[in-house]
mmCIF file of C-alpha atoms in Angstrom:
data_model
loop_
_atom_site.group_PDB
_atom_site.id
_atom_site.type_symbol
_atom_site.label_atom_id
_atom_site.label_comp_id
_atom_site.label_asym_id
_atom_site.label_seq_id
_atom_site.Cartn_x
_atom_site.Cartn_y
_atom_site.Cartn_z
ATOM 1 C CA UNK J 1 53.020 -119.562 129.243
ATOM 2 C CA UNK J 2 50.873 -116.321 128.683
ATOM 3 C CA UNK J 3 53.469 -114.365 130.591
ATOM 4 C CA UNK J 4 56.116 -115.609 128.637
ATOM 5 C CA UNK J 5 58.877 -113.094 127.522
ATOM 6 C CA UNK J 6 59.062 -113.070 123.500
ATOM 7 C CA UNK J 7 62.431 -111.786 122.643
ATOM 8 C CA UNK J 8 63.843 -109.825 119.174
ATOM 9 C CA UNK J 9 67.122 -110.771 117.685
ATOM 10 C CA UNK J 10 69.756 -108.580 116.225
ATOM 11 C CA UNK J 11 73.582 -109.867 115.340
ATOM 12 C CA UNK J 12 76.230 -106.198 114.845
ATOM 13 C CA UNK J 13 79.612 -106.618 113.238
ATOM 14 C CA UNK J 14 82.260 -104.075 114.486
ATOM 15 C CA UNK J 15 86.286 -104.015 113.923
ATOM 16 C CA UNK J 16 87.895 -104.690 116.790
ATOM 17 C CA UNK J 17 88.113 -101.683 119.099
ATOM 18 C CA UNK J 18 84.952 -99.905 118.740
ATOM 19 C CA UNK J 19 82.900 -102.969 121.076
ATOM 20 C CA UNK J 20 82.020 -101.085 123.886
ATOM 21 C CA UNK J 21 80.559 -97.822 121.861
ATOM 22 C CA UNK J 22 78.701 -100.135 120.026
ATOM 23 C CA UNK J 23 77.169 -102.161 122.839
ATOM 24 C CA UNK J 24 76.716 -98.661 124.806
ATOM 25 C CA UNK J 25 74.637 -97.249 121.561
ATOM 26 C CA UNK J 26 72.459 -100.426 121.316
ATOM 27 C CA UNK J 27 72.133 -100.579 125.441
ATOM 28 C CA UNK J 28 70.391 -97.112 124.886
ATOM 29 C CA UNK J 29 68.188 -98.367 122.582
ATOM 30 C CA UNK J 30 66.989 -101.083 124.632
ATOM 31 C CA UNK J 31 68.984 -104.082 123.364
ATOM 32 C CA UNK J 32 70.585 -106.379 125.729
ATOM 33 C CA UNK J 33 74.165 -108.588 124.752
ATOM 34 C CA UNK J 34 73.888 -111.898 125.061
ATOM 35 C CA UNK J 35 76.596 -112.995 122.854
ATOM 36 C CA UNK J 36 80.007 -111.601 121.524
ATOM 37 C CA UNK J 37 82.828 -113.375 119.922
ATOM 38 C CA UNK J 38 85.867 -112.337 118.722
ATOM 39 C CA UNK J 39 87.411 -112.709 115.537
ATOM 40 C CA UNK J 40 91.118 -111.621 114.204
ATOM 41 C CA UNK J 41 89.874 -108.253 112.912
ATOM 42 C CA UNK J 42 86.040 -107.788 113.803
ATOM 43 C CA UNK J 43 83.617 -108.892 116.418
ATOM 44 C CA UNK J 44 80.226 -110.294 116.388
ATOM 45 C CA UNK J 45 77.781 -108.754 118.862
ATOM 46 C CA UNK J 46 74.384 -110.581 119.531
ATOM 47 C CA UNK J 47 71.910 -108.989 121.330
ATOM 48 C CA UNK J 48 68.285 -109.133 122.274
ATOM 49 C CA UNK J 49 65.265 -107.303 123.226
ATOM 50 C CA UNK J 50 61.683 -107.714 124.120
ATOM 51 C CA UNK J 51 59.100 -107.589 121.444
ATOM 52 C CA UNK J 52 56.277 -104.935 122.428
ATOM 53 C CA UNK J 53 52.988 -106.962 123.544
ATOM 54 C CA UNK J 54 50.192 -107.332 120.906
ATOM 55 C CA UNK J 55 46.876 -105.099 121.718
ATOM 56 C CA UNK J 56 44.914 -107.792 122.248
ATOM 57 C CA UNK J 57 42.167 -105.696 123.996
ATOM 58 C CA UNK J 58 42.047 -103.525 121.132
ATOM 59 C CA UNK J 59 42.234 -106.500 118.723
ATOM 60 C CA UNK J 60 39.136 -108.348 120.536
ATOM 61 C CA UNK J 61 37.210 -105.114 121.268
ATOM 62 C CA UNK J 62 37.340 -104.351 117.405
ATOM 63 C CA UNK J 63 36.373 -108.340 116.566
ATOM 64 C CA UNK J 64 33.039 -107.976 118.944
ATOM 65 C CA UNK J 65 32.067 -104.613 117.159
ATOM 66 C CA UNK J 66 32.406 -106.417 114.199
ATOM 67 C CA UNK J 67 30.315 -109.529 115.145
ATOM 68 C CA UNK J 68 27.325 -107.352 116.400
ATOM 69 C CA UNK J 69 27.933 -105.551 113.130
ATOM 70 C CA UNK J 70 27.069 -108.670 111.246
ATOM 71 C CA UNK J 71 24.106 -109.726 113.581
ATOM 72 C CA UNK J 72 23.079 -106.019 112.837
ATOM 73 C CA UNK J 73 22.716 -106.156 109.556
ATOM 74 C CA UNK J 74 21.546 -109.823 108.988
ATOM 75 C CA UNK J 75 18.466 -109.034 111.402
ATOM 76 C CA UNK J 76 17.633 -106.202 108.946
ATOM 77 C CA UNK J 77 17.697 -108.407 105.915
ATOM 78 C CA UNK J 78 15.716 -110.828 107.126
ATOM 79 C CA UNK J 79 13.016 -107.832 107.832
ATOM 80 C CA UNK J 80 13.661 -106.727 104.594
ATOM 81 C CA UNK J 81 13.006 -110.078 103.131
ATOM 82 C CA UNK J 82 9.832 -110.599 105.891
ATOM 83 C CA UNK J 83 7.497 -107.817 104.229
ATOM 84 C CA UNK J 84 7.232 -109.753 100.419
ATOM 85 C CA UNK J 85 8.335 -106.367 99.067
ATOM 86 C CA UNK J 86 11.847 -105.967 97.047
ATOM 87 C CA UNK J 87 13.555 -102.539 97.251
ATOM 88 C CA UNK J 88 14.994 -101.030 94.011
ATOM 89 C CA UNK J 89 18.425 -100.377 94.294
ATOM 90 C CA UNK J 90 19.996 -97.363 95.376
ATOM 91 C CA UNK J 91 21.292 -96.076 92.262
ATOM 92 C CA UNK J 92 23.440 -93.507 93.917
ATOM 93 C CA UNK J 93 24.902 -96.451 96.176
ATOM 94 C CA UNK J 94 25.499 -98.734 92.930
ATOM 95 C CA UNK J 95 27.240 -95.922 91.261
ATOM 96 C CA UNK J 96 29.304 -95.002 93.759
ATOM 97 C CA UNK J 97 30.238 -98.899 94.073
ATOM 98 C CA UNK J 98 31.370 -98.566 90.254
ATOM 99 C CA UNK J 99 34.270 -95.931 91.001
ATOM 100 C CA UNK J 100 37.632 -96.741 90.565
ATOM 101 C CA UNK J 101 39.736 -97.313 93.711
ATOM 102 C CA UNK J 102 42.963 -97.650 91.310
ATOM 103 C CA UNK J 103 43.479 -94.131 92.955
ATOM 104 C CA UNK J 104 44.865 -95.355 96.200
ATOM 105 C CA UNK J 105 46.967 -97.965 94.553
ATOM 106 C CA UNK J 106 49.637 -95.443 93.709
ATOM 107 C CA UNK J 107 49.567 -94.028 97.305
ATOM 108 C CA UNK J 108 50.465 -97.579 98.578
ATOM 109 C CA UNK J 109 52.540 -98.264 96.595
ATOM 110 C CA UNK J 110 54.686 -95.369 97.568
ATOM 111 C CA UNK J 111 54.775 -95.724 100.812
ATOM 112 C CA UNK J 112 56.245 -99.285 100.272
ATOM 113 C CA UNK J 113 58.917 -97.816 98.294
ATOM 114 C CA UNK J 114 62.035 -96.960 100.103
ATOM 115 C CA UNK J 115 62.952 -93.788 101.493
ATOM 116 C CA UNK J 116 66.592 -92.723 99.679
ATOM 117 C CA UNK J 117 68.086 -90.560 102.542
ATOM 118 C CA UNK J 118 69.433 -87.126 101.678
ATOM 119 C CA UNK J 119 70.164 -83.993 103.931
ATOM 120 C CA UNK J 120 66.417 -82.587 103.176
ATOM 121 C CA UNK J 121 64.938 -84.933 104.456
ATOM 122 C CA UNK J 122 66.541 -86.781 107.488
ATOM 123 C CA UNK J 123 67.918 -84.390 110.042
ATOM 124 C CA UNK J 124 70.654 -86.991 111.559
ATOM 125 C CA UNK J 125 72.245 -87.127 107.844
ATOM 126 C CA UNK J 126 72.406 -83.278 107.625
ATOM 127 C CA UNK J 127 73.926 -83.080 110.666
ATOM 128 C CA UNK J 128 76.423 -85.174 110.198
ATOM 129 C CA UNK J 129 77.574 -83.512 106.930
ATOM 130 C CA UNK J 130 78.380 -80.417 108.783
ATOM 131 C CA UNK J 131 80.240 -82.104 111.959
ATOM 132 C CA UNK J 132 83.745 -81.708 111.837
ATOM 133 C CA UNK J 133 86.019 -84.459 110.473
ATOM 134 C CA UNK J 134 86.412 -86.168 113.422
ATOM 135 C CA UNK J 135 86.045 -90.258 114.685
ATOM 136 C CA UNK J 136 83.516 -89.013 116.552
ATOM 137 C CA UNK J 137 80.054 -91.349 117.896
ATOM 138 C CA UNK J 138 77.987 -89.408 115.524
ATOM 139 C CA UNK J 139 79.600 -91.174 112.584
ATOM 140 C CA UNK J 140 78.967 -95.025 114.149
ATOM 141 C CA UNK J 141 75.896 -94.373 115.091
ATOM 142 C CA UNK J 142 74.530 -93.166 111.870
ATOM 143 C CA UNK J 143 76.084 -95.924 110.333
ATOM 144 C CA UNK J 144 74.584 -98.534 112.932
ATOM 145 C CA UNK J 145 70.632 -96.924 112.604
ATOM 146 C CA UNK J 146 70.835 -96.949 109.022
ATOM 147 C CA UNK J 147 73.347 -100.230 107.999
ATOM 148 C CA UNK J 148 71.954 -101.428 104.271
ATOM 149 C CA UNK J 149 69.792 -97.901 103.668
ATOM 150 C CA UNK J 150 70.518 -95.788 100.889
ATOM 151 C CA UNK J 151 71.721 -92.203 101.113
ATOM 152 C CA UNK J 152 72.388 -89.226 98.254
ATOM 153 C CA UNK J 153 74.405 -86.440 98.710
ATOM 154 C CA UNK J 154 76.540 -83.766 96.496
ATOM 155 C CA UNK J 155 79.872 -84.159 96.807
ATOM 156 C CA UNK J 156 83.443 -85.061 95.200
ATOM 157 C CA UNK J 157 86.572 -87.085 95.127
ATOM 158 C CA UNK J 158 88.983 -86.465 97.764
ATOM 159 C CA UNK J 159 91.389 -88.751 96.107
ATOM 160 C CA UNK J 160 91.806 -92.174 94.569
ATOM 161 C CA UNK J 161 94.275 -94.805 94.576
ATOM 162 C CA UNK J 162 94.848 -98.513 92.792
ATOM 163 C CA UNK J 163 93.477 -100.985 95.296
ATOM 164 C CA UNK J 164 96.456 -103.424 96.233
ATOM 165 C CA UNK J 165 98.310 -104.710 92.958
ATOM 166 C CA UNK J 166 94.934 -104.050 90.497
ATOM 167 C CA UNK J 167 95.324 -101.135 87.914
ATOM 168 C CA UNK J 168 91.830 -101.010 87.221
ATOM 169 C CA UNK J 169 90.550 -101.145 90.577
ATOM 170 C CA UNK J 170 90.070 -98.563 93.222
ATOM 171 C CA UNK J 171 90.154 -97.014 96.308
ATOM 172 C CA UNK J 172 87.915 -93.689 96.551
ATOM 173 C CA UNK J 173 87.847 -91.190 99.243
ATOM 174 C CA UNK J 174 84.796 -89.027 98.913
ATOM 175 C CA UNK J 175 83.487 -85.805 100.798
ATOM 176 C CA UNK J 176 80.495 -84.272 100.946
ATOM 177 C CA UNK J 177 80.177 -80.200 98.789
ATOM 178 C CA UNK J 178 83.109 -79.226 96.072
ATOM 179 C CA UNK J 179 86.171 -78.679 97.867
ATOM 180 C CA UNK J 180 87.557 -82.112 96.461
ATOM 181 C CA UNK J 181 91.151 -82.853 98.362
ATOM 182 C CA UNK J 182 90.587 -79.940 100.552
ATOM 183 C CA UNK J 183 87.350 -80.936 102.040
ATOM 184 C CA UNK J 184 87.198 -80.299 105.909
ATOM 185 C CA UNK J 185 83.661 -81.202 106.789
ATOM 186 C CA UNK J 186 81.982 -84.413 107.682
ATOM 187 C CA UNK J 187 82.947 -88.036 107.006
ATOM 188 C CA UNK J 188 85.541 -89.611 105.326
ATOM 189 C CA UNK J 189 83.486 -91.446 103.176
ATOM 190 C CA UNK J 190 85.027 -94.572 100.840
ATOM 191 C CA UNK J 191 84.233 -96.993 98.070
ATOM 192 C CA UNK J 192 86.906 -99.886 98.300
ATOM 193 C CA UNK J 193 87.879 -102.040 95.491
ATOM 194 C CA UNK J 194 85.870 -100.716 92.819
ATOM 195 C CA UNK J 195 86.195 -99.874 89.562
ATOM 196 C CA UNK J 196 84.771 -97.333 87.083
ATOM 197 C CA UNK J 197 81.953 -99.485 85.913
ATOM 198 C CA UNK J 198 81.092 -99.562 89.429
ATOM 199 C CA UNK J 199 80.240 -96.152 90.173
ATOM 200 C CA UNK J 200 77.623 -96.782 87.325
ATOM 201 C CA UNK J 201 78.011 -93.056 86.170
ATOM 202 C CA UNK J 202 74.815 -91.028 84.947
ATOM 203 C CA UNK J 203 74.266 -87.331 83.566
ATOM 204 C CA UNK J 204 74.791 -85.616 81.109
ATOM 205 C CA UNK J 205 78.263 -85.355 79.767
ATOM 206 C CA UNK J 206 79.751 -88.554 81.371
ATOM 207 C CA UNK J 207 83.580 -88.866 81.201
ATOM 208 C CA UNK J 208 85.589 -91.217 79.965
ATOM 209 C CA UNK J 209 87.376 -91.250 83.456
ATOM 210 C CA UNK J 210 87.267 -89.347 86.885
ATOM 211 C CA UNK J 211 89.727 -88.171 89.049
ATOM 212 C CA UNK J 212 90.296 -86.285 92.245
ATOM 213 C CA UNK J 213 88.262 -82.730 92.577
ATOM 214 C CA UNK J 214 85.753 -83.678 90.258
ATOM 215 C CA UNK J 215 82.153 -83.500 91.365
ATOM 216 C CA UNK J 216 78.818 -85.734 91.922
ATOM 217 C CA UNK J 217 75.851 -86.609 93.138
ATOM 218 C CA UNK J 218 76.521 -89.707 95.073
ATOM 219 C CA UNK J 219 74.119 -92.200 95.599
ATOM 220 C CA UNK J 220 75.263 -95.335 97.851
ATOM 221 C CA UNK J 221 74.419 -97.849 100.326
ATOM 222 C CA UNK J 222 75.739 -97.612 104.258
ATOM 223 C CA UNK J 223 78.032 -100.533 105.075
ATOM 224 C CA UNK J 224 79.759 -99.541 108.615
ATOM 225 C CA UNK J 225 82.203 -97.207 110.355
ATOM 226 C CA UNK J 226 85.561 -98.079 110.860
ATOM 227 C CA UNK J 227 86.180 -96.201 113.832
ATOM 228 C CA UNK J 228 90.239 -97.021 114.285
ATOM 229 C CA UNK J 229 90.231 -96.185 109.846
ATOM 230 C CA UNK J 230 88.213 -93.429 111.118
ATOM 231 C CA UNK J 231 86.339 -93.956 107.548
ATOM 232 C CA UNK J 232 82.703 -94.142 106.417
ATOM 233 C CA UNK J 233 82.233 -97.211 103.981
ATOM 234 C CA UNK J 234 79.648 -97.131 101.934
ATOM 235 C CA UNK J 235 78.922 -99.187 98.748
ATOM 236 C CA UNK J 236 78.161 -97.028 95.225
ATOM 237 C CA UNK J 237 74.485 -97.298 94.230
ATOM 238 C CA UNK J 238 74.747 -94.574 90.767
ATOM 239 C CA UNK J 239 77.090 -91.439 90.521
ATOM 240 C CA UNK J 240 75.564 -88.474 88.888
ATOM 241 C CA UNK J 241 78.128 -85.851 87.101
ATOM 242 C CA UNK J 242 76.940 -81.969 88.234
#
């Protein structure tokens, strides 16, 4: 039972089509398919991997340095307490005891905050801003590494549209810079059935509506690639007027 494989899970949903560059991405990343059904419009890909061993060495190496530790320091108490005589305490000890350690509360707790992802600081999103607007395997798997993270970027409305029969609801195509309908650099990106409320607009100056050319700084969530769309859907976080 000691050698027994422990496996990690992972379920992927892609639209119909785009299977096998999905199960070739997560192949190269070391997951394994063990399941895939097929529904009218998408398919659900299960797959597995093995979970890296624990350092148990390490773990029990540390736990013995920390039992002779103890026996350490409990034999030198017990001489301490042997000669009748009490020590003073160390004053310099006892004060540096009484400092504050709310310092490194603030560190922690930034590091547990997440990481919004913007061009300056994740490489893969800058470059795929600047790839040509193309279906290409960049786009998917972006979208598959960083599913349900949030990204920021400058850019504007390519257009808009009603979504269906609604009149307040909407369709938005967005691209990344200023160049509004005539954007021809990286992803098609869209918000689907949303209205205005929903782009929960921020800044100074906020209009009473928006329309195509005008510009933002978008801040959304990564939902998928839709590969045969050849669009990036992504779900609106805040929208910033510039």
């Amino acid at each position: 039972m000691a050698d027994e494989i422990k496996y990690e899970y992972k379920t992927v949903q892609t639209v119909r089509g785009t299977d096998g560059l999905v199960i070739s991405k997560m192949e190269r990343d070391g997951w394994e398919l063990v399941a895939q059904a097929q529904g009218m419009l998408r398919s659900t890909l299960n797959f597995r991997r093995p979970k890296k061993p624990q350092p148990w060495l390490l773990i029990g190496s540390a736990a013995a340095v920390l039992v002779i530790l103890a026996i350490v320091i409990g034999a030198a108490s017990a001489l301490s307490d042997g000669d009748g005589k009490k020590d003073e305490p160390d004053k310099s000890m006892a004060a540096a005891s009484e400092k504050p350690t709310a310092a490194a509360t603030p560190t922690a707790a930034e590091s547990a905050a997440p990481e919004v992802i913007t061009p300056e600081n994740n490489p893969d999103f800058a470059a795929l801003l600047l790839t040509e607007q193309t279906c290409g395997e960049a786009n998917l798997d972006f979208a598959t590494r960083y599913e349900g993270q949030t990204v920021a970027f400058n850019g504007s409305i390519r257009h808009m549209a009603p979504h269906g029969d609604y009149k307040t609801r909407y369709d938005f195509l967005l691209g990344q810079g200023d160049e509004g309908p005539n954007t021809t650099v990286g992803p098609s990106f869209k918000y689907e059935d949303v209205n205005t409320g929903n782009l929960n607009l921020t800044g100074k100056n906020i209009p009473a509506t928006v329309g195509v050319g005008d510009k933002f700084r978008f801040i959304a969530e990564v939902r998928e690639f839709n590969a045969a769309q050849c669009l990036f859907f992504l779900d609106p976080v805040s929208t910033e007027v510039r």
